[in-house]
Coordinates of C-alpha atoms in Angstrom, one line a residue:
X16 CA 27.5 -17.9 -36.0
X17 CA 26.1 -18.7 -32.8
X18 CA 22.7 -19.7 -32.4
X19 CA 21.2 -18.2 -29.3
X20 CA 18.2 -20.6 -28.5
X21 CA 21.3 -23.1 -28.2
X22 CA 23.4 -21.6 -25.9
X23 CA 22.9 -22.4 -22.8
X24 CA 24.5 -23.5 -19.1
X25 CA 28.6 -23.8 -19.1
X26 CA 28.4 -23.5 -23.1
X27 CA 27.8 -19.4 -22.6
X28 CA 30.7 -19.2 -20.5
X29 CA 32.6 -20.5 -23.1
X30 CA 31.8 -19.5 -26.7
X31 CA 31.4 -16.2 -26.3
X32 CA 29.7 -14.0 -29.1
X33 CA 31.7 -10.7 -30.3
X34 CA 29.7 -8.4 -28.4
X35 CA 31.2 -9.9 -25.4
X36 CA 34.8 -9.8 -26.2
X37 CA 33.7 -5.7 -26.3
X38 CA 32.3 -6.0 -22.4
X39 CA 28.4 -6.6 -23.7
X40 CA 26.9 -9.8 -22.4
X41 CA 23.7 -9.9 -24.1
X42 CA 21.2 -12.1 -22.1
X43 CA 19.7 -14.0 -25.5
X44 CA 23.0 -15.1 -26.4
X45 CA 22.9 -17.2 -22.7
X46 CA 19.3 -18.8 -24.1
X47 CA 17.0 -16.4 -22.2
X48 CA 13.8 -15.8 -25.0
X49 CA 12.0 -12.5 -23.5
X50 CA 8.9 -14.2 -24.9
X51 CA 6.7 -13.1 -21.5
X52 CA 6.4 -17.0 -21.1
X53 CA 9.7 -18.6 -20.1
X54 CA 11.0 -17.7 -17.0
X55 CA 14.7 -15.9 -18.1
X56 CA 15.8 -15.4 -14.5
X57 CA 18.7 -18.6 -14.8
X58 CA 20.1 -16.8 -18.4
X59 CA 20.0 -13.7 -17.0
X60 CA 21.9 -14.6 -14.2
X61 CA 24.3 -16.6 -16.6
X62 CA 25.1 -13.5 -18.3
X63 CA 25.8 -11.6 -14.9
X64 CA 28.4 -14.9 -14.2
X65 CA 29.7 -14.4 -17.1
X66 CA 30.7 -10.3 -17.0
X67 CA 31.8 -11.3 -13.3
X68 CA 34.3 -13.6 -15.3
X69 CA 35.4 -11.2 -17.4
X70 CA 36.2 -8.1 -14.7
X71 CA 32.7 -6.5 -15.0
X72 CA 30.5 -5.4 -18.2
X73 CA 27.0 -4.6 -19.2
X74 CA 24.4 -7.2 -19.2
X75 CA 21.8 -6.4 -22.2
X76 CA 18.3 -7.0 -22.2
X77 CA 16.8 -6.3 -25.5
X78 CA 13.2 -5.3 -26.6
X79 CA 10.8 -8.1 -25.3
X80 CA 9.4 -9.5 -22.0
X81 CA 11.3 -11.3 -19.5
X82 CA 9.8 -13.1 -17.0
X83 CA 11.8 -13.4 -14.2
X84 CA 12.7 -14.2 -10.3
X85 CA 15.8 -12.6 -8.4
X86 CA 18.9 -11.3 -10.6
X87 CA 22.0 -10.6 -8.5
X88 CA 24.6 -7.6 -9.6
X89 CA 28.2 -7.6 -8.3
X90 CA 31.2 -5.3 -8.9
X91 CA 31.9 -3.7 -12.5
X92 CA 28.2 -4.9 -13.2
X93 CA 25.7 -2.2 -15.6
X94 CA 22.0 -4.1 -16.2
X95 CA 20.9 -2.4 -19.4
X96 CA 17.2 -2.5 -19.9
X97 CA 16.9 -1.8 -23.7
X98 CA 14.4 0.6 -24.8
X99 CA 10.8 -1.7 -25.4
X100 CA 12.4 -4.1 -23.0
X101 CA 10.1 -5.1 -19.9
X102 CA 11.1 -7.0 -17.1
X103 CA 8.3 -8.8 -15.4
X104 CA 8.6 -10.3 -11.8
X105 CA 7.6 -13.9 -11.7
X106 CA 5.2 -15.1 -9.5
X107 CA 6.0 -18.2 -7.3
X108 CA 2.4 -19.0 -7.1
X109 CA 1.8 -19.4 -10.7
X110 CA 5.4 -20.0 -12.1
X111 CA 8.2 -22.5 -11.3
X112 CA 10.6 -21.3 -9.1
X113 CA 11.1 -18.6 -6.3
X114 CA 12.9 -15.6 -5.2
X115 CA 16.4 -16.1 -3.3
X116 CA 16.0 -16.4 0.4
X117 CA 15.9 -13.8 2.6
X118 CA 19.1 -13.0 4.3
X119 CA 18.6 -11.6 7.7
X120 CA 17.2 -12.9 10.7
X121 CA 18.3 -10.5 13.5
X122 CA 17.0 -10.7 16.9
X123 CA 15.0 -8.0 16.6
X124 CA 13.8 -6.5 13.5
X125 CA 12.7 -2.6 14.4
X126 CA 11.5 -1.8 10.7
X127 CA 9.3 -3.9 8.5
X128 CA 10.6 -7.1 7.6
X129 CA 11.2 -6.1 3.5
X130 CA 13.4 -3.0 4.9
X131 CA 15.8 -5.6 6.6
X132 CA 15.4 -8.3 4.0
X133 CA 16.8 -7.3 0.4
X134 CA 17.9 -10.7 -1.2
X135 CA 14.5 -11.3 -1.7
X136 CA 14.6 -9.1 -4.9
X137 CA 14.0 -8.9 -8.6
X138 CA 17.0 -7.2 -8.6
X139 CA 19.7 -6.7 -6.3
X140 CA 23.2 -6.1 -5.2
X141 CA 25.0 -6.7 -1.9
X142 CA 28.0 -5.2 -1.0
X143 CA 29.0 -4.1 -4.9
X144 CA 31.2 -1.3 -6.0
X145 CA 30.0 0.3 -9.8
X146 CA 26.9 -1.3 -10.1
X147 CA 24.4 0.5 -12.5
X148 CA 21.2 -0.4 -13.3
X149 CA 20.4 1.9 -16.9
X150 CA 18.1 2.1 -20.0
X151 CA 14.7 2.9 -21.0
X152 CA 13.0 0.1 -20.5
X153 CA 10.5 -1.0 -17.6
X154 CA 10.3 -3.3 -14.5
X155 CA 7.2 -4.2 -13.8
X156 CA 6.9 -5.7 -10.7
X157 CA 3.9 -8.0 -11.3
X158 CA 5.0 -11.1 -9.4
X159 CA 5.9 -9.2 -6.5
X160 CA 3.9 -8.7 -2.7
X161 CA 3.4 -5.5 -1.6
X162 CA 2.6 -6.7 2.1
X163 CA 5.3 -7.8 4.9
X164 CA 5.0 -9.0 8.4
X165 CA 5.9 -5.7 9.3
X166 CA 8.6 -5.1 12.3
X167 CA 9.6 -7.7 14.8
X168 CA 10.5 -6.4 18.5
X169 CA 10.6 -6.1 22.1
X170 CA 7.6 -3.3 21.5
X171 CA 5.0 -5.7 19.3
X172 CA 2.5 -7.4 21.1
X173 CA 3.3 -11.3 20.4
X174 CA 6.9 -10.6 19.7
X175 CA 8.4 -13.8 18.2
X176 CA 12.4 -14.2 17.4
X177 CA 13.7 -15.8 15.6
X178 CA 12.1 -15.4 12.1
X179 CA 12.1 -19.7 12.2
X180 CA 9.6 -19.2 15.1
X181 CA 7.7 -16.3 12.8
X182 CA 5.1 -18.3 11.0
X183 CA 4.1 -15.0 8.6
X184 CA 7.5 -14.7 8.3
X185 CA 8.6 -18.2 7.3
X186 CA 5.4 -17.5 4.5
X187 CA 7.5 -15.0 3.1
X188 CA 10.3 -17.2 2.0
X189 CA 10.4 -17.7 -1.5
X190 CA 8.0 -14.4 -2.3
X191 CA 10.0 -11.2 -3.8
X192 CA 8.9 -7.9 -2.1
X193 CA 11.3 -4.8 -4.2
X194 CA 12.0 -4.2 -7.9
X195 CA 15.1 -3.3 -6.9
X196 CA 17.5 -3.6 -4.0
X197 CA 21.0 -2.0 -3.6
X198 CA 22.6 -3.1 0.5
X199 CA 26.3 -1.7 1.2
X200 CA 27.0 -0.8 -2.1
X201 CA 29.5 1.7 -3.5
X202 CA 29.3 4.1 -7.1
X203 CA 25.6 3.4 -7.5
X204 CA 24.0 4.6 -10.6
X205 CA 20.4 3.9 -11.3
X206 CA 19.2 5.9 -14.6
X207 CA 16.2 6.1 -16.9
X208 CA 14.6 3.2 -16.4
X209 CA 10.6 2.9 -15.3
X210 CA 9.3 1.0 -12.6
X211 CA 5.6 0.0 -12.7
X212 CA 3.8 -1.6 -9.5
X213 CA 7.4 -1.7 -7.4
X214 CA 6.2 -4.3 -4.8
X215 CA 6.6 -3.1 -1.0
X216 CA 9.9 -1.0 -2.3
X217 CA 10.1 0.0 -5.9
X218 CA 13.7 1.4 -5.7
X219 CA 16.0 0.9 -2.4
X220 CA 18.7 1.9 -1.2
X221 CA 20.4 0.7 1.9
X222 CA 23.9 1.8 3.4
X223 CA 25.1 2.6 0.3
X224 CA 27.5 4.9 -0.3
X225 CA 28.0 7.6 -3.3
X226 CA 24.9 7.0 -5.5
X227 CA 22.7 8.6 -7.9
X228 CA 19.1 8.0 -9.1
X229 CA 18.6 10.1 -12.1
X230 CA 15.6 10.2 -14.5
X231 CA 13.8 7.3 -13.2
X232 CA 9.9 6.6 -14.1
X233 CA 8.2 5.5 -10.4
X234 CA 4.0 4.4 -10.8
X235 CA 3.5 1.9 -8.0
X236 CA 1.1 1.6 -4.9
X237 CA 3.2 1.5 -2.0
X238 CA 6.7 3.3 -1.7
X239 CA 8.5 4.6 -4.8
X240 CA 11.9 5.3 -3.7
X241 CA 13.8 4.5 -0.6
X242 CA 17.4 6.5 0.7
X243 CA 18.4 4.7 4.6
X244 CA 21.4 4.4 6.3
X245 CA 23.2 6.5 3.0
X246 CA 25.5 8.7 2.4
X247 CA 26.6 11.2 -0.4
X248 CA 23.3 10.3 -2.5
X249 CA 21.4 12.3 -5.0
X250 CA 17.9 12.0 -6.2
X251 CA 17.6 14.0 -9.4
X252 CA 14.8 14.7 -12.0
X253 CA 12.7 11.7 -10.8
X254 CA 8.9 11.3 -11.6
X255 CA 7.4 9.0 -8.3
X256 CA 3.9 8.3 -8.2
X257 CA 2.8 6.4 -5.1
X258 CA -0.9 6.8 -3.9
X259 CA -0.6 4.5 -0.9
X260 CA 3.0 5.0 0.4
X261 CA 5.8 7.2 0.3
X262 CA 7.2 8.5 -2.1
X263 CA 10.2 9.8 -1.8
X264 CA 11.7 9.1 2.0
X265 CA 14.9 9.3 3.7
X266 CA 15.3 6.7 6.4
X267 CA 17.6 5.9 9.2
X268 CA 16.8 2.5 10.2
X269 CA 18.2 -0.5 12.3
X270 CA 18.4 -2.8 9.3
X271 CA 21.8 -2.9 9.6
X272 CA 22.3 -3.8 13.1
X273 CA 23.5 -0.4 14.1
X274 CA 22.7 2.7 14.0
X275 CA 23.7 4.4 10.8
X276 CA 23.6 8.6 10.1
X277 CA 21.8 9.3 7.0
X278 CA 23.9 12.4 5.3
X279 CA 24.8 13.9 2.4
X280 CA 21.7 13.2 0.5
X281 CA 20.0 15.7 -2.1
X282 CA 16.3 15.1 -3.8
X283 CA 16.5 18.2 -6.8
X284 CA 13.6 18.9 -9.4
X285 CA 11.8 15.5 -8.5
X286 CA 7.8 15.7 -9.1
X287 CA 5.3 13.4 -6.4
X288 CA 1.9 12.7 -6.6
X289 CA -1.1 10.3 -5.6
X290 CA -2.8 9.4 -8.3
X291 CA -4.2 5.9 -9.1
X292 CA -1.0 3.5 -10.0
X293 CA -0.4 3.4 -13.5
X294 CA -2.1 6.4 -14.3
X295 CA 1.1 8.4 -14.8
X296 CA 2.6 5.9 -16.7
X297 CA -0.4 6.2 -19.2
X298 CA -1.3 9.7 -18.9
X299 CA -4.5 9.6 -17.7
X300 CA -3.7 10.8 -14.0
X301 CA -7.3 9.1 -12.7
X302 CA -7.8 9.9 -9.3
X303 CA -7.2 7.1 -6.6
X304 CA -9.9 6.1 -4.5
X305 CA -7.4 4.9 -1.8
X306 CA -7.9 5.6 2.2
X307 CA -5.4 5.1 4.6
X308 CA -5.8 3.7 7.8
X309 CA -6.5 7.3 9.2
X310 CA -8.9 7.9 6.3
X311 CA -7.0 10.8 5.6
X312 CA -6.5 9.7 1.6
X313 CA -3.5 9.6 -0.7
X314 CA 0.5 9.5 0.5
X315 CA 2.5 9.9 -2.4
X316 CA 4.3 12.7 0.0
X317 CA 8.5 13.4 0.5
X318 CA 9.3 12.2 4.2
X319 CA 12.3 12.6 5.7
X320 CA 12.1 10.7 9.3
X321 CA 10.0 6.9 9.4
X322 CA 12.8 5.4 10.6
X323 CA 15.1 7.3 12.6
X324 CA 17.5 5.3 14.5
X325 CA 21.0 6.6 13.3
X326 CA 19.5 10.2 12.6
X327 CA 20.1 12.9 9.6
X328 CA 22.7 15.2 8.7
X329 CA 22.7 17.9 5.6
X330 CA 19.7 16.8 3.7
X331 CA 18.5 18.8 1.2
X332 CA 15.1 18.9 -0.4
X333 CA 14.6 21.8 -3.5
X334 CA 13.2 22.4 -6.6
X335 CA 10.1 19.8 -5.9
X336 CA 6.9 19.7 -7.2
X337 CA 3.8 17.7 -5.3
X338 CA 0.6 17.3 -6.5
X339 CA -2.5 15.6 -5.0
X340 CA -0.4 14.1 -2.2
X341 CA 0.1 14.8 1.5
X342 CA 2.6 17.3 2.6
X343 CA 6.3 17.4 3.1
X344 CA 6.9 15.9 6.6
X345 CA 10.4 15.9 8.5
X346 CA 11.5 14.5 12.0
X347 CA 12.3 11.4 14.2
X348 CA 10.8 9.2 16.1
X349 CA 13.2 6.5 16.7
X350 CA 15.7 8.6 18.5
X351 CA 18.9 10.0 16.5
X352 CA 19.8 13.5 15.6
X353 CA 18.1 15.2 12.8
X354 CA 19.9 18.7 11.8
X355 CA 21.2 21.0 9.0
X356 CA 17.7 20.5 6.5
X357 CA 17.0 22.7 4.1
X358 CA 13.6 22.6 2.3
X359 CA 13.7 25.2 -0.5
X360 CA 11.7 26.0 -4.0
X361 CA 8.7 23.6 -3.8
X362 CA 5.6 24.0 -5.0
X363 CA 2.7 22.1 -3.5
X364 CA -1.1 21.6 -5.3
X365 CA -3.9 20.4 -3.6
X366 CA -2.3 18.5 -0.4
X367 CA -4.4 16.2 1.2
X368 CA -2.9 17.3 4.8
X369 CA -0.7 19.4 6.5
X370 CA 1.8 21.3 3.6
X371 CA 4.7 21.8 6.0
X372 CA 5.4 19.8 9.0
X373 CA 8.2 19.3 11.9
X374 CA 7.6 16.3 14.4
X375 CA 9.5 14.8 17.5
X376 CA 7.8 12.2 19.0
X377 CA 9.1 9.4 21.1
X378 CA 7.8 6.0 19.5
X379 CA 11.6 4.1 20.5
X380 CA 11.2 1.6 17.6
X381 CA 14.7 1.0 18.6
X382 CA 17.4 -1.0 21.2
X383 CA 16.1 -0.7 24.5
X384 CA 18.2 2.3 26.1
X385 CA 17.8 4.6 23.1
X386 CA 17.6 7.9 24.3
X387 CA 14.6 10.2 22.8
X388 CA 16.6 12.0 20.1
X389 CA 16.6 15.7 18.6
X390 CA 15.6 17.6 16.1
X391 CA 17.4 21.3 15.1
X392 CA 18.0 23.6 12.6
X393 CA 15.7 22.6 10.0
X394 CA 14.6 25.9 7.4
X395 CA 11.6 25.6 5.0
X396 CA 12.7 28.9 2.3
X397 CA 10.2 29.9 -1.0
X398 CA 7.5 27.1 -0.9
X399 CA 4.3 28.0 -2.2
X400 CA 1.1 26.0 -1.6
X401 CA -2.4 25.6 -3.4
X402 CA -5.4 23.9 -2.7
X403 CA -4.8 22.7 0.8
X404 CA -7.0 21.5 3.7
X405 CA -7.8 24.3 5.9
X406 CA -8.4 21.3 8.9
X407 CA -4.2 21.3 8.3
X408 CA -2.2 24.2 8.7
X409 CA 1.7 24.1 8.7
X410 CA 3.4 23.4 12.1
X411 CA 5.9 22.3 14.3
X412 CA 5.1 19.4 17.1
X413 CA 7.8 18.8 19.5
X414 CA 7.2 16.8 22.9
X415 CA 7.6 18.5 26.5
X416 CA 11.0 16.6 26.9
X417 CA 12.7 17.1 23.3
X418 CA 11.0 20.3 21.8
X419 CA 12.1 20.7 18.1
X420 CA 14.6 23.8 18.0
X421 CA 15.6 26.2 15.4
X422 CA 13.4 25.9 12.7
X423 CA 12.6 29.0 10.3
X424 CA 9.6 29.5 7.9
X425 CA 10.8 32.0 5.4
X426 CA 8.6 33.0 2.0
X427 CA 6.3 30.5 2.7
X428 CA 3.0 31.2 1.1
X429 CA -0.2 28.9 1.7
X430 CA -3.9 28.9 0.0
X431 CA -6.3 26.8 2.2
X432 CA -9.9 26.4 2.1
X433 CA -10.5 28.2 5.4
X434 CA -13.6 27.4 7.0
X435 CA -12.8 26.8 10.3
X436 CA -15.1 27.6 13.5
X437 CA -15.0 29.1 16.9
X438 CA -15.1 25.6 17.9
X439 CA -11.9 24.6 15.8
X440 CA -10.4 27.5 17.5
X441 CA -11.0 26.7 21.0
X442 CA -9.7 22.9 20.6
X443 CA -6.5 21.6 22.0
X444 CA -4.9 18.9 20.4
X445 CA -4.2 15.5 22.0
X446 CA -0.1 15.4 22.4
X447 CA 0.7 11.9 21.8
X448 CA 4.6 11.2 23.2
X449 CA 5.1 8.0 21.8
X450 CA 3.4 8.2 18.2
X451 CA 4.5 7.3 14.7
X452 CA 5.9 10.4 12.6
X453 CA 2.3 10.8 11.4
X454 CA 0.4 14.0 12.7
X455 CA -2.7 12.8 11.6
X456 CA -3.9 12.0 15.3
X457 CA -3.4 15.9 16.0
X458 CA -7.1 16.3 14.4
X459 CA -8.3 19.9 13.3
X460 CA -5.6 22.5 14.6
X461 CA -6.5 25.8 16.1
X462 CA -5.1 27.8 13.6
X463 CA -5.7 28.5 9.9
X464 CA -2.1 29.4 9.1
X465 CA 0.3 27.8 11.3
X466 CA 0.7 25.5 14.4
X467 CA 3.9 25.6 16.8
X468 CA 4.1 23.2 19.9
X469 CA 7.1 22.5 22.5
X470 CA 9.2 23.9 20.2
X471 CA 12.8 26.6 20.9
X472 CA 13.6 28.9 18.7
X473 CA 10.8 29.2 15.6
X474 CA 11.4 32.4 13.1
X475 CA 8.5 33.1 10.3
X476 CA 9.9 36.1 7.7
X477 CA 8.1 36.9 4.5
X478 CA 4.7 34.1 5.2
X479 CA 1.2 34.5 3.9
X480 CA -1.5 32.3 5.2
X481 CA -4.5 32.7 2.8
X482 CA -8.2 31.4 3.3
X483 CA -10.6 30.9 0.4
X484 CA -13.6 30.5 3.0
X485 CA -13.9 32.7 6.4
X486 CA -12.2 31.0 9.2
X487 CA -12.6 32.0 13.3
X488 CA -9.4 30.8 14.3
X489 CA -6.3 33.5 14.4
X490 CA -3.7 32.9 12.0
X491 CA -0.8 31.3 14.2
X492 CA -1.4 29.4 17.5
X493 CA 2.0 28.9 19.6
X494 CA 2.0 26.7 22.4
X495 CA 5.2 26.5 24.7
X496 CA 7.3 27.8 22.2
X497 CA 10.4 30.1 23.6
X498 CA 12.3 32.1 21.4
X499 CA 12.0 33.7 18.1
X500 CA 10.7 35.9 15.6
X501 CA 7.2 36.1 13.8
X502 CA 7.7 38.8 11.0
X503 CA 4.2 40.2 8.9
X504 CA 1.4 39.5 11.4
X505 CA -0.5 41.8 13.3
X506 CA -0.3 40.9 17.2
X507 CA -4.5 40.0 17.1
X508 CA -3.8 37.3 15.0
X509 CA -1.2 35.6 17.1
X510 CA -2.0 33.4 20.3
X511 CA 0.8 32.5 22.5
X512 CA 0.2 30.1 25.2
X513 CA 2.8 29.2 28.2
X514 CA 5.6 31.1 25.9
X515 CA 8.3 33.4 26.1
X516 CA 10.3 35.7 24.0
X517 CA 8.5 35.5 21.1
X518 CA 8.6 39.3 19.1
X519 CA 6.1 40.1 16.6
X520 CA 6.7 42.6 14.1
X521 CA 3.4 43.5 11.8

């Protein structure tokens, strides 16, 4: 019998235990101890070498605590947290060692540096084909930073390239910023497993191709799980609580070096919320006390749209539930196309902002050349809405040279505090061409019920706008929109400004 406190280095490549004849490296048989103490990271990594050797396996991690820095996953490779396994990042300030090296330094760097950087990991895979990461046990991402340098280009103030010239970004060397990282990988399957305090990206996914995250446990306080530059993806029966980020979001970013369509991607029966981090996890769904930078409050939101460089195609968002979070915001900003969206069967409580928002903006986080973009054919279908802000209504913001075209509200019903004033009503809301997705800027809106700026084409069938307080405003406010239908709504209660061929049917 082997003893597994004595084997170690070359020794576990040779004398193999049973299990691993049967494709089952288990990581205590290649001397890692899961005592919380040691750090594991160098067995762990010796049993991934050794199911490389062997054509691919699964790589065990029983009950107990692992300490670790960065694991790397290649072809044929399934990571199997056991159930009452945890997986603890390491921390470089307090334990010996450091997270691999960050790979890219491009010239410029139009996203945050942590969306361009993935080998800087717990765990990770670049450029694998099957790679799973399974089981019922937990990541927590203790050790890692949830801060980055943020992007690097010709549109920053103080622009430096390269990252060797990047002082904050030279800091970053050595630090891990994700729980877990998957770049240009194929037959992705993450499944089960809980992440607790992800770092900047909890779970992230980035040109792969053909994955699934199913059944995963998400409590962190910055983004829960990242889909960019993907295709044929689903997010399925997921639990993400992230009170200061995002929590689900598609992406189409430069991290790449070109510009990549995101399409084909599906989040089904997936629940959000902004409660404080850990809270889910224990049950106790505590309230956070968190205010963003626009002192709006929680995130915790689906977004479809941050980054938008290579733009979106057939996305589809259904069967959601959102709680205490901000609403469900689509669009670009970056330039690209985003078309054929389809937001159906969600149900929203208490959002802290706008339920239902479109946005085209022109922010050009992008090559220099990069036309504006578009945004088209995008239908929101049997959403129904508690609880909400009666400063936010629902709406569609395009800018004078892209409006947003084609979108359709249909069985959309929305319960808001009310309360606005004559004041509210009369206001016109800053346009802001070269903003962030983020509509936050836009202040109160001048109607209760629904919002439509620069926009072509807009149809609302079968919506109820609902106050629980008075409110002077009229229900709907349109402002240079052309073209549509507004079904349910007695002419009184819609204002149209600089419009045209817009027929309302009460």
């Amino acid at each position: 019998m082997i003893r597994r406190s004595l084997l170690t280095g070359a020794a576990a490549l040779i004398a193999l235990p049973a299990l691993a004849a049967r494709g089952l490296f288990d990581v205590r048989d290649f001397g890692a101890r899961g005592d919380g103490v040691t750090v594991d990271s160098p067995a762990i990594n010796r049993a991934v070498a050794a199911a490389v050797k062997a054509g691919g396996g699964t790589v065990l991690l029983p009950a107990g605590r692992y300490l670790s820095f960065s694991i790397r996953l290649f072809d044929n490779i399934t990571l199997l947290l056991a159930e009452g396994c945890v997986l603890e990042a390491a921390d470089p300030a307090i334990h010996k060692g450091g997270y691999d090296v960050a790979e890219a330094d491009l010239p410029e760097q139009f996203q945050d540096f942590g969306i361009t950087q993935f080998h800087c990991s717990l765990i990770y895979a670049d450029g694998a084909d099957h790679v799973s990461v399974i089981g019922r046990g937990v990541i927590h991402g203790k050790g890692l930073v949830r801060e980055d340098p943020g992007a690097r280009w010709h549109g920053v103030t103080g622009w430096i390239a390269p990252r060797s010239a990047d002082p904050k970004e030279v800091a970053m060397q050595g630090k891990g910023i994700r729980a877990l990282g998957l770049k240009n990988c194929r037959n992705v399957l993450v499944r089960d497993i809980t992440i607790l305090q992800g770092g900047h990206f909890a779970c992230h996914l980035l040109g792969c191709r053909n994955a699934t995250i199913d059944t995963i446990l998400v409590d962190t306080d910055r983004d829960g799980i990242d889909v960019d530059c993907c295709r044929d993806v689903q997010v399925v029966n997921c639990r993400v609580n992230a009170p200061k980020d995002d929590a689900i979001v598609v992406k189409s970013s430069y991290a790449l070096g070109r510009k990549i369509v995101s399409e084909n991607i599906s989040i089904t029966n997936c629940r959000t919320s902004g409660f404080a981090m850990g809270s889910v996890l224990d049950g106790t769904y505590r309230a956070s006390d968190y205010r963003s930078v626009d002192d709006i409050g929680v995130l915790g939101r689906i977004k479809l749209g941050t980054e938008s460089n290579g733009g979106f195609r057939n996305i589809r968002i259904s069967d959601c539930d959102c709680e205490n979070t901000r609403g469900i915001l689509v669009g670009v900003v970056d330039g690209g196309v985003l078309e054929d969206v389809v937001i159906s069967n969600i149900v929203l409580r208490n959002p802290v902002n706008h339920p239902l928002f479109v946005r085209q903006a022109a922010r050009l986080r992008a090559p220099e050349g990069t036309s504006v973009g578009a945004c088209r054919r995008v239908r929101f279908d049997t959403i129904q809405v508690s609880g909400a802000d009666g400063r936010y209504p629902c709406g569609v913001q395009g800018i004078p040279d892209a409006p947003i075209m084609d979108v359709s509200f249909r069985n959309v019903l929305v319960v808001s505090s009310g309360g606005g004033t004559a004041e509210d009503a009369a206001r016109t809301p800053k346009e802001k061409r070269e903003s962030s997705l983020e509509v936050s800027f836009m202040g109160t809106l001048p109607a209760y019920g629904f919002y439509a700026r620069n926009v072509r084409g807009l149809t609302l069938t079968g919506c109820t706008f609902e106050v629980e307080k008075p409110d002077a405003r009229p229900v709907i406010v349109l402002d240079d929109v052309k073209g549509g239908r507004i079904d349910g709504f007695a002419s009184n209660t819609v204002v149209q400004k600089n419009g045209s061929d817009i027929t309302t049917v009460s």
